[in-house]
PDB file of C-alpha atoms in Angstrom:
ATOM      1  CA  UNK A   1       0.000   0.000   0.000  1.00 87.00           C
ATOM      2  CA  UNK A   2       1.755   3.736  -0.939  1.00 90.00           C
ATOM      3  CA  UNK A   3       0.593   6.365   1.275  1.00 92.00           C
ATOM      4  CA  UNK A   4       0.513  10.299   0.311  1.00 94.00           C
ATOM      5  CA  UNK A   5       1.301  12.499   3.024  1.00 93.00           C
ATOM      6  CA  UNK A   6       0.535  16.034   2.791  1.00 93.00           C
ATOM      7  CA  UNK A   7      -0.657  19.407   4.432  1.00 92.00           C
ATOM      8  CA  UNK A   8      -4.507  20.411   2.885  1.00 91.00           C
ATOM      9  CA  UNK A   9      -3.726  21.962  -0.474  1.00 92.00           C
ATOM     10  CA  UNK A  10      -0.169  20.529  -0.830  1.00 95.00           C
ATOM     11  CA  UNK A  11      -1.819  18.384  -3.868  1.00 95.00           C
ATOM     12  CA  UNK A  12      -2.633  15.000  -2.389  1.00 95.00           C
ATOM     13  CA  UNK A  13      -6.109  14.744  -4.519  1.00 96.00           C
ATOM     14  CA  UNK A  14      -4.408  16.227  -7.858  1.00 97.00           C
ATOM     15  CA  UNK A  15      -1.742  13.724  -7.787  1.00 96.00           C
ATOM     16  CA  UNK A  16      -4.137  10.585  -6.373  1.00 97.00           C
ATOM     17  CA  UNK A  17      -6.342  11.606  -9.458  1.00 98.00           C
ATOM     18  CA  UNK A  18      -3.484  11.754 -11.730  1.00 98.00           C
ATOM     19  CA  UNK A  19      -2.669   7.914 -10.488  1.00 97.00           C
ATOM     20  CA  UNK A  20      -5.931   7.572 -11.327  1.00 98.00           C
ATOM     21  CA  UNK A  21      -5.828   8.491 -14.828  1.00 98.00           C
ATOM     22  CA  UNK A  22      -2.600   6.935 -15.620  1.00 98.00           C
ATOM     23  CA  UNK A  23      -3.607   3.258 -13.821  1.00 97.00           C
ATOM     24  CA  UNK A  24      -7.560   3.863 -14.589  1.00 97.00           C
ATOM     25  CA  UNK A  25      -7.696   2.871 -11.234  1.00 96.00           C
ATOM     26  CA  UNK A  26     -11.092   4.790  -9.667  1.00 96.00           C
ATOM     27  CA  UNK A  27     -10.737   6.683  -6.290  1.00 97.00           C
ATOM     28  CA  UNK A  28     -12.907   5.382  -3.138  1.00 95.00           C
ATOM     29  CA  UNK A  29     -14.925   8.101  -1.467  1.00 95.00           C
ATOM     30  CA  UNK A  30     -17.301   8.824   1.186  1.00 95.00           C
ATOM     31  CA  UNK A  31     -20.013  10.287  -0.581  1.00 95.00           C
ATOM     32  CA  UNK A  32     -22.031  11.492  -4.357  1.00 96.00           C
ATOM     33  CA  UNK A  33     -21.183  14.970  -3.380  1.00 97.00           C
ATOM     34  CA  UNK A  34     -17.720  13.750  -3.050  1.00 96.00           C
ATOM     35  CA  UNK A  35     -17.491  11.601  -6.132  1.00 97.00           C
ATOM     36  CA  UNK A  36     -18.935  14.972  -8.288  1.00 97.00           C
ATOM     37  CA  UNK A  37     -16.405  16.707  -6.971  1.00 97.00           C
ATOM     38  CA  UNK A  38     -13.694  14.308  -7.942  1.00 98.00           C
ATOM     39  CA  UNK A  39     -14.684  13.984 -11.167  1.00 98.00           C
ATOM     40  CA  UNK A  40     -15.265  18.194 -11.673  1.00 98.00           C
ATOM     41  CA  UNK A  41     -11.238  18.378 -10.203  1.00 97.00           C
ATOM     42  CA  UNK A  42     -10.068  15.741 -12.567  1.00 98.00           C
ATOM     43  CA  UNK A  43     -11.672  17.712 -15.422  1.00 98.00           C
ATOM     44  CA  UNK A  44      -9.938  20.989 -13.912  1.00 97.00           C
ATOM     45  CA  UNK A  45      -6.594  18.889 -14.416  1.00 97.00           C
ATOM     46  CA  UNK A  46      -7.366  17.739 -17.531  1.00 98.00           C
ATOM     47  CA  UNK A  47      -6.932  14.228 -16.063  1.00 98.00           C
ATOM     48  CA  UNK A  48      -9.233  11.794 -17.780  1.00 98.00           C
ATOM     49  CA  UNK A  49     -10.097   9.125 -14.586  1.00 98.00           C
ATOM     50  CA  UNK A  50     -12.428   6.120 -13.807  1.00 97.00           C
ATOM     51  CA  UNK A  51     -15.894   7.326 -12.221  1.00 96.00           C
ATOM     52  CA  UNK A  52     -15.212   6.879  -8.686  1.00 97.00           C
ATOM     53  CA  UNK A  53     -17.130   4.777  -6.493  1.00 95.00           C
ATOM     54  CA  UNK A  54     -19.093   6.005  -3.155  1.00 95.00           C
ATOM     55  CA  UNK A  55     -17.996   3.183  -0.534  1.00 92.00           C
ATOM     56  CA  UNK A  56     -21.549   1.902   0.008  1.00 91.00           C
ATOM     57  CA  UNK A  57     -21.833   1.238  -3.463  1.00 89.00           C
ATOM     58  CA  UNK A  58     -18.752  -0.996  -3.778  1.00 86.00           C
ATOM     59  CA  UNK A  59     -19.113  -4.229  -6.103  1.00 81.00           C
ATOM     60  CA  UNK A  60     -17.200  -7.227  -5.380  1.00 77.00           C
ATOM     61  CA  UNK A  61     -15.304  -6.892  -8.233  1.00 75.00           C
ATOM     62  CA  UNK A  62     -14.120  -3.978  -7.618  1.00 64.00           C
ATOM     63  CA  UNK A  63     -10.488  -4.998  -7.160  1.00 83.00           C
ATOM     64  CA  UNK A  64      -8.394  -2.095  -6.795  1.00 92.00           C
ATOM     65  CA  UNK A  65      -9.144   1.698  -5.279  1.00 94.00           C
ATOM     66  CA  UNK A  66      -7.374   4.442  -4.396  1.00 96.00           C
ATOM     67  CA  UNK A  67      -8.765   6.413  -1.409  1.00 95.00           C
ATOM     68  CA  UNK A  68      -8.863  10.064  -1.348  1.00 91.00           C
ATOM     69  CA  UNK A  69      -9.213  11.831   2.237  1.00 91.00           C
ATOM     70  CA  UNK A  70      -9.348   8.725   4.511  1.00 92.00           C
ATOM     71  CA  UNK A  71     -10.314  10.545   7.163  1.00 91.00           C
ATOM     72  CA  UNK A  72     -13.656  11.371   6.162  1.00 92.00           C
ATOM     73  CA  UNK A  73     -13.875   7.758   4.556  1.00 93.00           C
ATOM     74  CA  UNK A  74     -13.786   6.174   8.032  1.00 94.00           C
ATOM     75  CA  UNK A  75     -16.036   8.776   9.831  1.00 93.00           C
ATOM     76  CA  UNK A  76     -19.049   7.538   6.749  1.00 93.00           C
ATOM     77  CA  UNK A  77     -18.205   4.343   7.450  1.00 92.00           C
ATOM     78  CA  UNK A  78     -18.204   4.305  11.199  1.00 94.00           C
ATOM     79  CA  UNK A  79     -20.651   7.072  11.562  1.00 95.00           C
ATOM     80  CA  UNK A  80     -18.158   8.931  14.216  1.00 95.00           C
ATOM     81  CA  UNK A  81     -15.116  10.711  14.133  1.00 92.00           C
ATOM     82  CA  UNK A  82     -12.206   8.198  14.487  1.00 92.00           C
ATOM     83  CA  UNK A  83      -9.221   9.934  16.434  1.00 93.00           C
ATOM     84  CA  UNK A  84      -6.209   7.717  16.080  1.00 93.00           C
ATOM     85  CA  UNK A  85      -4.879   5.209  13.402  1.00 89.00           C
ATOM     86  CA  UNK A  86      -2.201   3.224  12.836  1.00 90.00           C
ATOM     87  CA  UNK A  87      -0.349   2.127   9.269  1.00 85.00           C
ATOM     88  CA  UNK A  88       1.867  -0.813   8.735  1.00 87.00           C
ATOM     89  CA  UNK A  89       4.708   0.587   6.396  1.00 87.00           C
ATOM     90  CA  UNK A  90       6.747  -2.363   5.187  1.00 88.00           C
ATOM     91  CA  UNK A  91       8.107  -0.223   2.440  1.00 89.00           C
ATOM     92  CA  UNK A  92       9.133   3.497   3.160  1.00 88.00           C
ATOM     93  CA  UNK A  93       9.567   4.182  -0.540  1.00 91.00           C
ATOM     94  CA  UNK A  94       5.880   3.841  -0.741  1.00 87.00           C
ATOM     95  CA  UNK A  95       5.452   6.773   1.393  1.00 91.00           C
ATOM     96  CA  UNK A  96       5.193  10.200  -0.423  1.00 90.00           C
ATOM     97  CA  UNK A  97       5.446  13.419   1.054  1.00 92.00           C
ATOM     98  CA  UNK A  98       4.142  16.561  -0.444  1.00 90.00           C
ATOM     99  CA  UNK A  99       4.533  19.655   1.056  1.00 81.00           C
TER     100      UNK A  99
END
């Protein structure tokens, strides 16, 4: 699993939804609002990507995703604001900073 690390506006979502494009991998997200806005950004970049897929709409063939903002991914799913996580990183080359 690659992580990207970032500050808000440091260009974690441009750069997830140019993965996206170049992989046609489709992000995961929390909600239709969400996925509109994706897919409005993506246009902005002039990134051609995958529709992305709400996570209570997941398929079971739906294989691969990229998450964007897992934060708010976990509070939809858990339906409360969840404080503390931990990451196994077996690989630090698959962590990516932005600043």
């Amino acid at each position: 699993m690659k992580f990207i690390l970032g500050a808000p506006g440091s260009g974690k979502t441009k750069e997830l939804l140019r993965m996206s494009a170049e992989n046609n991998v489709p992000v995961l997200c929390e909600s239709i609002q969400r996925k509109e806005r994706l897919l409005d950004r993506a246009l902005q970049y002039g990134f051609v990507i995958p529709v992305p897929i709400v996570f209570n709409e997941m398929q079971d063939d739906d294989r691969v995703v990229y998450v964007d903002d897992i934060d708010r991914l976990l509070t939809a799913i858990f339906h409360c604001k969840v404080d503390t996580v931990t990451l196994n990183i077996e690989h630090p080359e698959d962590v990516r900073t932005l600043k």
